Amino acid sequence: MTAQPLIAGNWKMNGSTAQAKALAGDLAARAKGAAGPLPRIALCPPAGLISTVAAAVAGSVVAVGAQDCHAKEKGAHTGDTSAVLLKDLGCTYVIVGHSERRADHGETNEAVRTKAEAALAAGLTPIICVGETEAERDAGKAADVVRSQVSGSVPAKSTAANTVIAYEPVWAIGTGRTPTPDDVKAMHAVARETYGKAHADGADLAILYGGSVKGSNAATLLAVAGVDGALVGGASLDAADFWTIIINAPKR
Ligand code: 13P
């Protein structure tokens, strides 16, 4: 089994109910009208828009994901959302350990791993994000950083069937800059090899690339060996551009 490609849109903290209905509805209509085989498709709106998006994509192949979850099932955690509730709201996926959360909320590998464990326990597929900063890359530490993030953030119970990793170099997020295809290939190989040291099914794991993916560079980035799809920020807010990325996903 090789990984079934996944194109996931991370809306970050963007959108209103009206925009969410229009964007998710447009995408669902494109997916319903598609002639050829499609990759897995997911939209990850802000928590407050999950129900709106779930209703708009109902009956289509478009799945819904969240951008974060708490490690606990319930309790006194003001402002947080449990993986159990996300599942109840119709989510299939949850992004954990995005670099913006690692930076803005001080999330450690350990914190990310416990969130991913909560996601698995709730029946969600965690999309676990890893990636080096520009300073780490300049210091020649990119591979070491990704090794320690993968080994520290991916649960022992993860399998290729229930988990996705996203390699997102922090310096490529929202900047319009992307690594070369050779760099992407090398970093995906590092992530896959590290995962494979603790898990039996490394060859089958879906590893996404994220960071300034757009319609115009999707064909190049998605053709790189070891890239099983994309985690898309800004371009996922434009249905036509996001659709171009979707149709450039690897065909398997
Ligand atoms: P951009 O596609 O806007 O660079 O964001 C990437 C990202 O962080 C997706 O999680």
PDB file of C-alpha atoms and ligand atoms in Angstrom:
ATOM      1  CA  MET A   1       0.000   0.000   0.000  1.00  0.00           C
ATOM      2  CA  THR A   2       1.302   3.425  -0.878  1.00  0.00           C
ATOM      3  CA  ALA A   3      -0.113   6.506   0.765  1.00  0.00           C
ATOM      4  CA  GLN A   4      -3.285   7.878  -0.721  1.00  0.00           C
ATOM      5  CA  PRO A   5      -2.462  11.501  -1.560  1.00  0.00           C
ATOM      6  CA  LEU A   6      -4.060  14.249   0.535  1.00  0.00           C
ATOM      7  CA  ILE A   7      -4.513  17.931  -0.240  1.00  0.00           C
ATOM      8  CA  ALA A   8      -5.509  19.800   2.918  1.00  0.00           C
ATOM      9  CA  GLY A   9      -6.394  23.484   3.157  1.00  0.00           C
ATOM     10  CA  ASN A  10      -5.482  25.261   6.389  1.00  0.00           C
ATOM     11  CA  TRP A  11      -7.588  28.405   6.492  1.00  0.00           C
ATOM     12  CA  LYS A  12      -5.800  29.551   9.667  1.00  0.00           C
ATOM     13  CA  MET A  13      -7.684  32.426  11.385  1.00  0.00           C
ATOM     14  CA  ASN A  14      -9.594  33.512   8.289  1.00  0.00           C
ATOM     15  CA  GLY A  15     -13.180  33.495   7.118  1.00  0.00           C
ATOM     16  CA  SER A  16     -16.734  34.328   8.132  1.00  0.00           C
ATOM     17  CA  THR A  17     -19.766  32.041   7.942  1.00  0.00           C
ATOM     18  CA  ALA A  18     -20.743  33.564   4.585  1.00  0.00           C
ATOM     19  CA  GLN A  19     -17.232  33.143   3.156  1.00  0.00           C
ATOM     20  CA  ALA A  20     -16.969  29.601   4.534  1.00  0.00           C
ATOM     21  CA  LYS A  21     -20.282  28.563   2.959  1.00  0.00           C
ATOM     22  CA  ALA A  22     -19.269  30.006  -0.411  1.00  0.00           C
ATOM     23  CA  LEU A  23     -15.723  28.613  -0.449  1.00  0.00           C
ATOM     24  CA  ALA A  24     -16.556  25.138   0.857  1.00  0.00           C
ATOM     25  CA  GLY A  25     -19.651  24.970  -1.355  1.00  0.00           C
ATOM     26  CA  ASP A  26     -17.621  25.921  -4.435  1.00  0.00           C
ATOM     27  CA  LEU A  27     -15.059  23.231  -3.661  1.00  0.00           C
ATOM     28  CA  ALA A  28     -17.690  20.567  -2.998  1.00  0.00           C
ATOM     29  CA  ALA A  29     -19.323  21.387  -6.354  1.00  0.00           C
ATOM     30  CA  ARG A  30     -15.976  21.103  -8.168  1.00  0.00           C
ATOM     31  CA  ALA A  31     -15.312  17.750  -6.467  1.00  0.00           C
ATOM     32  CA  LYS A  32     -18.772  16.440  -7.410  1.00  0.00           C
ATOM     33  CA  GLY A  33     -18.244  17.463 -11.034  1.00  0.00           C
ATOM     34  CA  ALA A  34     -14.710  16.064 -11.319  1.00  0.00           C
ATOM     35  CA  ALA A  35     -14.148  13.571 -14.105  1.00  0.00           C
ATOM     36  CA  GLY A  36     -10.957  11.820 -12.990  1.00  0.00           C
ATOM     37  CA  PRO A  37      -9.790  10.292  -9.718  1.00  0.00           C
ATOM     38  CA  LEU A  38      -9.244  12.782  -6.917  1.00  0.00           C
ATOM     39  CA  PRO A  39      -6.851  12.739  -3.960  1.00  0.00           C
ATOM     40  CA  ARG A  40      -8.210  12.913  -0.436  1.00  0.00           C
ATOM     41  CA  ILE A  41      -9.324  16.518   0.102  1.00  0.00           C
ATOM     42  CA  ALA A  42      -9.763  18.278   3.449  1.00  0.00           C
ATOM     43  CA  LEU A  43     -10.645  21.778   4.581  1.00  0.00           C
ATOM     44  CA  CYS A  44      -9.438  22.902   7.996  1.00  0.00           C
ATOM     45  CA  PRO A  45     -11.350  26.062   8.943  1.00  0.00           C
ATOM     46  CA  PRO A  46     -11.199  27.876  12.281  1.00  0.00           C
ATOM     47  CA  ALA A  47     -13.043  25.919  15.020  1.00  0.00           C
ATOM     48  CA  GLY A  48     -16.046  28.243  14.897  1.00  0.00           C
ATOM     49  CA  LEU A  49     -16.633  27.460  11.222  1.00  0.00           C
ATOM     50  CA  ILE A  50     -16.343  23.661  11.386  1.00  0.00           C
ATOM     51  CA  SER A  51     -20.108  23.061  11.443  1.00  0.00           C
ATOM     52  CA  THR A  52     -20.679  25.534   8.612  1.00  0.00           C
ATOM     53  CA  VAL A  53     -18.054  23.838   6.444  1.00  0.00           C
ATOM     54  CA  ALA A  54     -19.261  20.342   7.364  1.00  0.00           C
ATOM     55  CA  ALA A  55     -22.773  21.279   6.194  1.00  0.00           C
ATOM     56  CA  ALA A  56     -21.455  22.852   2.985  1.00  0.00           C
ATOM     57  CA  VAL A  57     -19.405  19.791   1.942  1.00  0.00           C
ATOM     58  CA  ALA A  58     -21.918  17.129   3.071  1.00  0.00           C
ATOM     59  CA  GLY A  59     -22.485  14.560   0.331  1.00  0.00           C
ATOM     60  CA  SER A  60     -19.153  15.332  -1.372  1.00  0.00           C
ATOM     61  CA  VAL A  61     -15.717  13.718  -0.965  1.00  0.00           C
ATOM     62  CA  VAL A  62     -14.415  16.843   0.760  1.00  0.00           C
ATOM     63  CA  ALA A  63     -13.555  16.109   4.393  1.00  0.00           C
ATOM     64  CA  VAL A  64     -13.291  18.531   7.299  1.00  0.00           C
ATOM     65  CA  GLY A  65     -10.388  19.018   9.676  1.00  0.00           C
ATOM     66  CA  ALA A  66      -9.569  21.225  12.632  1.00  0.00           C
ATOM     67  CA  GLN A  67      -6.412  23.250  13.258  1.00  0.00           C
ATOM     68  CA  ASP A  68      -5.708  22.133  16.824  1.00  0.00           C
ATOM     69  CA  CYS A  69      -7.149  20.081  19.660  1.00  0.00           C
ATOM     70  CA  HIS A  70      -6.579  19.731  23.388  1.00  0.00           C
ATOM     71  CA  ALA A  71      -4.815  16.660  24.748  1.00  0.00           C
ATOM     72  CA  LYS A  72      -7.601  15.957  27.253  1.00  0.00           C
ATOM     73  CA  GLU A  73     -11.085  14.638  26.494  1.00  0.00           C
ATOM     74  CA  LYS A  74     -12.887  17.251  28.582  1.00  0.00           C
ATOM     75  CA  GLY A  75     -12.501  19.443  31.636  1.00  0.00           C
ATOM     76  CA  ALA A  76     -11.511  22.874  32.876  1.00  0.00           C
ATOM     77  CA  HIS A  77      -9.595  24.124  29.818  1.00  0.00           C
ATOM     78  CA  THR A  78     -11.188  27.441  28.897  1.00  0.00           C
ATOM     79  CA  GLY A  79     -11.087  28.226  25.211  1.00  0.00           C
ATOM     80  CA  ASP A  80      -9.825  24.822  24.112  1.00  0.00           C
ATOM     81  CA  THR A  81     -11.564  22.193  21.989  1.00  0.00           C
ATOM     82  CA  SER A  82     -11.348  18.441  22.546  1.00  0.00           C
ATOM     83  CA  ALA A  83     -10.672  15.963  19.775  1.00  0.00           C
ATOM     84  CA  VAL A  84     -13.858  14.169  20.847  1.00  0.00           C
ATOM     85  CA  LEU A  85     -15.928  17.285  20.131  1.00  0.00           C
ATOM     86  CA  LEU A  86     -14.159  17.803  16.793  1.00  0.00           C
ATOM     87  CA  LYS A  87     -15.120  14.272  15.815  1.00  0.00           C
ATOM     88  CA  ASP A  88     -18.693  14.950  16.933  1.00  0.00           C
ATOM     89  CA  LEU A  89     -18.757  18.093  14.754  1.00  0.00           C
ATOM     90  CA  GLY A  90     -17.877  16.048  11.682  1.00  0.00           C
ATOM     91  CA  CYS A  91     -14.087  16.303  11.510  1.00  0.00           C
ATOM     92  CA  THR A  92     -11.954  13.551  10.013  1.00  0.00           C
ATOM     93  CA  TYR A  93      -8.593  15.285  10.481  1.00  0.00           C
ATOM     94  CA  VAL A  94      -6.920  17.623  12.954  1.00  0.00           C
ATOM     95  CA  ILE A  95      -3.708  19.544  12.367  1.00  0.00           C
ATOM     96  CA  VAL A  96      -1.400  19.376  15.397  1.00  0.00           C
ATOM     97  CA  GLY A  97       1.951  21.031  16.028  1.00  0.00           C
ATOM     98  CA  HIS A  98       1.660  23.655  13.312  1.00  0.00           C
ATOM     99  CA  SER A  99       4.713  25.916  13.556  1.00  0.00           C
ATOM    100  CA  GLU A 100       2.436  28.881  14.323  1.00  0.00           C
ATOM    101  CA  ARG A 101       1.130  27.035  17.386  1.00  0.00           C
ATOM    102  CA  ARG A 102       4.608  25.842  18.346  1.00  0.00           C
ATOM    103  CA  ALA A 103       5.730  29.510  18.168  1.00  0.00           C
ATOM    104  CA  ASP A 104       2.616  31.370  19.431  1.00  0.00           C
ATOM    105  CA  HIS A 105       1.649  28.904  22.169  1.00  0.00           C
ATOM    106  CA  GLY A 106       4.999  27.359  23.062  1.00  0.00           C
ATOM    107  CA  GLU A 107       3.887  23.864  22.040  1.00  0.00           C
ATOM    108  CA  THR A 108       6.668  21.346  22.612  1.00  0.00           C
ATOM    109  CA  ASN A 109       7.096  18.017  20.830  1.00  0.00           C
ATOM    110  CA  GLU A 110       5.677  16.363  23.944  1.00  0.00           C
ATOM    111  CA  ALA A 111       2.585  18.602  23.877  1.00  0.00           C
ATOM    112  CA  VAL A 112       2.099  17.907  20.176  1.00  0.00           C
ATOM    113  CA  ARG A 113       2.424  14.165  20.732  1.00  0.00           C
ATOM    114  CA  THR A 114      -0.206  14.152  23.464  1.00  0.00           C
ATOM    115  CA  LYS A 115      -2.571  16.095  21.182  1.00  0.00           C
ATOM    116  CA  ALA A 116      -1.934  13.603  18.381  1.00  0.00           C
ATOM    117  CA  GLU A 117      -2.653  10.765  20.836  1.00  0.00           C
ATOM    118  CA  ALA A 118      -5.947  12.428  21.780  1.00  0.00           C
ATOM    119  CA  ALA A 119      -6.796  12.730  18.086  1.00  0.00           C
ATOM    120  CA  LEU A 120      -6.117   9.026  17.522  1.00  0.00           C
ATOM    121  CA  ALA A 121      -8.160   8.068  20.580  1.00  0.00           C
ATOM    122  CA  ALA A 122     -11.089  10.114  19.213  1.00  0.00           C
ATOM    123  CA  GLY A 123     -10.850   8.466  15.790  1.00  0.00           C
ATOM    124  CA  LEU A 124      -9.374  11.494  14.046  1.00  0.00           C
ATOM    125  CA  THR A 125      -6.351  11.454  11.742  1.00  0.00           C
ATOM    126  CA  PRO A 126      -3.734  13.866  13.094  1.00  0.00           C
ATOM    127  CA  ILE A 127      -1.762  15.864  10.527  1.00  0.00           C
ATOM    128  CA  ILE A 128       1.436  16.335  12.528  1.00  0.00           C
ATOM    129  CA  CYS A 129       3.500  19.326  11.390  1.00  0.00           C
ATOM    130  CA  VAL A 130       7.282  19.527  11.472  1.00  0.00           C
ATOM    131  CA  GLY A 131       9.785  21.872   9.876  1.00  0.00           C
ATOM    132  CA  GLU A 132      12.859  23.958  10.546  1.00  0.00           C
ATOM    133  CA  THR A 133      13.190  27.735  10.889  1.00  0.00           C
ATOM    134  CA  GLU A 134      15.414  29.714   8.588  1.00  0.00           C
ATOM    135  CA  ALA A 135      18.064  30.101  11.300  1.00  0.00           C
ATOM    136  CA  GLU A 136      18.090  26.340  11.847  1.00  0.00           C
ATOM    137  CA  ARG A 137      18.467  25.735   8.093  1.00  0.00           C
ATOM    138  CA  ASP A 138      21.251  28.318   7.836  1.00  0.00           C
ATOM    139  CA  ALA A 139      23.035  26.601  10.725  1.00  0.00           C
ATOM    140  CA  GLY A 140      22.874  23.270   8.865  1.00  0.00           C
ATOM    141  CA  LYS A 141      20.468  21.831  11.428  1.00  0.00           C
ATOM    142  CA  ALA A 142      17.330  21.329   9.300  1.00  0.00           C
ATOM    143  CA  ALA A 143      17.550  17.544   9.216  1.00  0.00           C
ATOM    144  CA  ASP A 144      18.323  17.290  12.956  1.00  0.00           C
ATOM    145  CA  VAL A 145      15.337  19.496  13.817  1.00  0.00           C
ATOM    146  CA  VAL A 146      12.962  17.426  11.703  1.00  0.00           C
ATOM    147  CA  ARG A 147      14.371  14.195  13.148  1.00  0.00           C
ATOM    148  CA  SER A 148      13.745  15.352  16.697  1.00  0.00           C
ATOM    149  CA  GLN A 149      10.286  16.727  15.851  1.00  0.00           C
ATOM    150  CA  VAL A 150       9.195  13.493  14.166  1.00  0.00           C
ATOM    151  CA  SER A 151      10.567  11.266  16.901  1.00  0.00           C
ATOM    152  CA  GLY A 152       9.162  13.511  19.648  1.00  0.00           C
ATOM    153  CA  SER A 153       5.763  14.395  18.143  1.00  0.00           C
ATOM    154  CA  VAL A 154       4.526  11.207  16.476  1.00  0.00           C
ATOM    155  CA  PRO A 155       2.736   8.768  18.812  1.00  0.00           C
ATOM    156  CA  ALA A 156       3.902   5.160  19.122  1.00  0.00           C
ATOM    157  CA  LYS A 157       0.382   4.152  18.088  1.00  0.00           C
ATOM    158  CA  SER A 158       0.553   6.043  14.809  1.00  0.00           C
ATOM    159  CA  THR A 159       0.317   4.006  11.619  1.00  0.00           C
ATOM    160  CA  ALA A 160       0.213   4.966   7.965  1.00  0.00           C
ATOM    161  CA  ALA A 161      -3.525   4.302   8.113  1.00  0.00           C
ATOM    162  CA  ASN A 162      -4.281   6.773  10.921  1.00  0.00           C
ATOM    163  CA  THR A 163      -1.623   9.506  10.768  1.00  0.00           C
ATOM    164  CA  VAL A 164      -0.233  12.058   8.306  1.00  0.00           C
ATOM    165  CA  ILE A 165       2.959  14.105   8.654  1.00  0.00           C
ATOM    166  CA  ALA A 166       3.345  17.541   7.043  1.00  0.00           C
ATOM    167  CA  TYR A 167       6.832  18.907   6.395  1.00  0.00           C
ATOM    168  CA  GLU A 168       6.490  22.684   6.477  1.00  0.00           C
ATOM    169  CA  PRO A 169       9.734  24.650   6.570  1.00  0.00           C
ATOM    170  CA  VAL A 170       8.843  27.693   8.682  1.00  0.00           C
ATOM    171  CA  TRP A 171      10.687  30.078   6.355  1.00  0.00           C
ATOM    172  CA  ALA A 172       8.514  28.966   3.411  1.00  0.00           C
ATOM    173  CA  ILE A 173       5.185  29.616   5.155  1.00  0.00           C
ATOM    174  CA  GLY A 174       3.396  32.663   3.789  1.00  0.00           C
ATOM    175  CA  THR A 175       6.591  34.009   2.218  1.00  0.00           C
ATOM    176  CA  GLY A 176       6.262  32.932  -1.415  1.00  0.00           C
ATOM    177  CA  ARG A 177       9.612  31.149  -1.029  1.00  0.00           C
ATOM    178  CA  THR A 178       9.858  27.379  -1.440  1.00  0.00           C
ATOM    179  CA  PRO A 179      12.690  24.894  -1.050  1.00  0.00           C
ATOM    180  CA  THR A 180      14.129  23.349  -4.210  1.00  0.00           C
ATOM    181  CA  PRO A 181      12.621  20.015  -5.247  1.00  0.00           C
ATOM    182  CA  ASP A 182      15.889  18.341  -4.151  1.00  0.00           C
ATOM    183  CA  ASP A 183      15.598  19.900  -0.684  1.00  0.00           C
ATOM    184  CA  VAL A 184      11.979  18.825  -0.376  1.00  0.00           C
ATOM    185  CA  LYS A 185      12.928  15.302  -1.428  1.00  0.00           C
ATOM    186  CA  ALA A 186      15.781  15.174   1.081  1.00  0.00           C
ATOM    187  CA  MET A 187      13.671  16.473   3.981  1.00  0.00           C
ATOM    188  CA  HIS A 188      10.780  14.122   3.235  1.00  0.00           C
ATOM    189  CA  ALA A 189      13.276  11.264   3.202  1.00  0.00           C
ATOM    190  CA  VAL A 190      14.550  12.383   6.631  1.00  0.00           C
ATOM    191  CA  ALA A 191      11.002  12.494   8.019  1.00  0.00           C
ATOM    192  CA  ARG A 192      10.116   9.099   6.520  1.00  0.00           C
ATOM    193  CA  GLU A 193      13.303   7.455   7.723  1.00  0.00           C
ATOM    194  CA  THR A 194      12.815   8.819  11.251  1.00  0.00           C
ATOM    195  CA  TYR A 195       9.191   7.676  11.371  1.00  0.00           C
ATOM    196  CA  GLY A 196      10.307   4.281  10.012  1.00  0.00           C
ATOM    197  CA  LYS A 197      12.742   3.757  12.898  1.00  0.00           C
ATOM    198  CA  ALA A 198       9.813   3.511  15.328  1.00  0.00           C
ATOM    199  CA  HIS A 199       7.048   2.251  13.030  1.00  0.00           C
ATOM    200  CA  ALA A 200       6.832  -0.671  10.627  1.00  0.00           C
ATOM    201  CA  ASP A 201       5.026   1.073   7.763  1.00  0.00           C
ATOM    202  CA  GLY A 202       7.219   4.061   6.871  1.00  0.00           C
ATOM    203  CA  ALA A 203       6.950   3.412   3.149  1.00  0.00           C
ATOM    204  CA  ASP A 204       3.165   3.811   3.307  1.00  0.00           C
ATOM    205  CA  LEU A 205       2.931   6.976   5.431  1.00  0.00           C
ATOM    206  CA  ALA A 206       1.506  10.095   3.745  1.00  0.00           C
ATOM    207  CA  ILE A 207       3.975  12.964   4.105  1.00  0.00           C
ATOM    208  CA  LEU A 208       2.697  16.317   2.840  1.00  0.00           C
ATOM    209  CA  TYR A 209       4.723  19.333   1.825  1.00  0.00           C
ATOM    210  CA  GLY A 210       3.541  22.746   3.082  1.00  0.00           C
ATOM    211  CA  GLY A 211       4.797  26.302   2.615  1.00  0.00           C
ATOM    212  CA  SER A 212       3.764  28.685  -0.192  1.00  0.00           C
ATOM    213  CA  VAL A 213       2.112  25.975  -2.308  1.00  0.00           C
ATOM    214  CA  LYS A 214       0.037  27.612  -5.066  1.00  0.00           C
ATOM    215  CA  GLY A 215      -1.561  26.575  -8.321  1.00  0.00           C
ATOM    216  CA  SER A 216       1.497  27.840 -10.163  1.00  0.00           C
ATOM    217  CA  ASN A 217       4.076  25.690  -8.314  1.00  0.00           C
ATOM    218  CA  ALA A 218       1.878  22.707  -7.382  1.00  0.00           C
ATOM    219  CA  ALA A 219       2.881  20.526 -10.334  1.00  0.00           C
ATOM    220  CA  THR A 220       6.586  20.887  -9.496  1.00  0.00           C
ATOM    221  CA  LEU A 221       6.272  20.381  -5.730  1.00  0.00           C
ATOM    222  CA  LEU A 222       3.758  17.532  -5.944  1.00  0.00           C
ATOM    223  CA  ALA A 223       5.897  15.638  -8.461  1.00  0.00           C
ATOM    224  CA  VAL A 224       8.790  15.333  -5.980  1.00  0.00           C
ATOM    225  CA  ALA A 225       9.506  11.745  -4.918  1.00  0.00           C
ATOM    226  CA  GLY A 226       8.181  11.102  -1.419  1.00  0.00           C
ATOM    227  CA  VAL A 227       5.650  13.963  -1.501  1.00  0.00           C
ATOM    228  CA  ASP A 228       2.152  12.578  -0.947  1.00  0.00           C
ATOM    229  CA  GLY A 229       0.213  15.815  -1.090  1.00  0.00           C
ATOM    230  CA  ALA A 230       0.174  19.334   0.310  1.00  0.00           C
ATOM    231  CA  LEU A 231      -0.878  21.345   3.343  1.00  0.00           C
ATOM    232  CA  VAL A 232      -1.945  24.653   1.855  1.00  0.00           C
ATOM    233  CA  GLY A 233      -2.455  27.964   3.662  1.00  0.00           C
ATOM    234  CA  GLY A 234      -3.146  31.135   1.673  1.00  0.00           C
ATOM    235  CA  ALA A 235      -3.987  29.442  -1.627  1.00  0.00           C
ATOM    236  CA  SER A 236      -6.685  27.340   0.041  1.00  0.00           C
ATOM    237  CA  LEU A 237      -8.720  30.546   0.512  1.00  0.00           C
ATOM    238  CA  ASP A 238      -9.153  30.763  -3.279  1.00  0.00           C
ATOM    239  CA  ALA A 239     -11.287  27.923  -4.652  1.00  0.00           C
ATOM    240  CA  ALA A 240      -9.847  28.080  -8.183  1.00  0.00           C
ATOM    241  CA  ASP A 241      -6.217  28.118  -7.019  1.00  0.00           C
ATOM    242  CA  PHE A 242      -6.855  25.366  -4.452  1.00  0.00           C
ATOM    243  CA  TRP A 243      -8.539  23.278  -7.129  1.00  0.00           C
ATOM    244  CA  THR A 244      -5.472  23.610  -9.378  1.00  0.00           C
ATOM    245  CA  ILE A 245      -3.387  22.189  -6.514  1.00  0.00           C
ATOM    246  CA  ILE A 246      -5.875  19.333  -6.038  1.00  0.00           C
ATOM    247  CA  ILE A 247      -5.766  18.251  -9.668  1.00  0.00           C
ATOM    248  CA  ASN A 248      -1.970  18.259  -9.573  1.00  0.00           C
ATOM    249  CA  ALA A 249      -1.858  15.771  -6.683  1.00  0.00           C
ATOM    250  CA  PRO A 250       0.017  12.541  -7.405  1.00  0.00           C
ATOM    251  CA  LYS A 251      -2.275   9.992  -9.083  1.00  0.00           C
ATOM    252  CA  ARG A 252      -2.208   6.656  -7.264  1.00  0.00           C
TER     253      ARG A 252
HETATM  254  P1  13P B   1       1.024  29.100   3.124  1.00  0.00           P
HETATM  255  O1  13P B   1       0.532  28.118   2.086  1.00  0.00           O
HETATM  256  O2  13P B   1       0.162  30.323   3.236  1.00  0.00           O
HETATM  257  O3  13P B   1       2.485  29.390   2.950  1.00  0.00           O
HETATM  258  O4  13P B   1       0.869  28.374   4.547  1.00  0.00           O
HETATM  259  C1  13P B   1       1.350  27.089   4.684  1.00  0.00           C
HETATM  260  C2  13P B   1       0.868  26.552   5.988  1.00  0.00           C
HETATM  261  O5  13P B   1       1.290  26.984   7.043  1.00  0.00           O
HETATM  262  C3  13P B   1      -0.163  25.501   5.947  1.00  0.00           C
HETATM  263  O6  13P B   1      -0.335  24.919   7.195  1.00  0.00           O
END
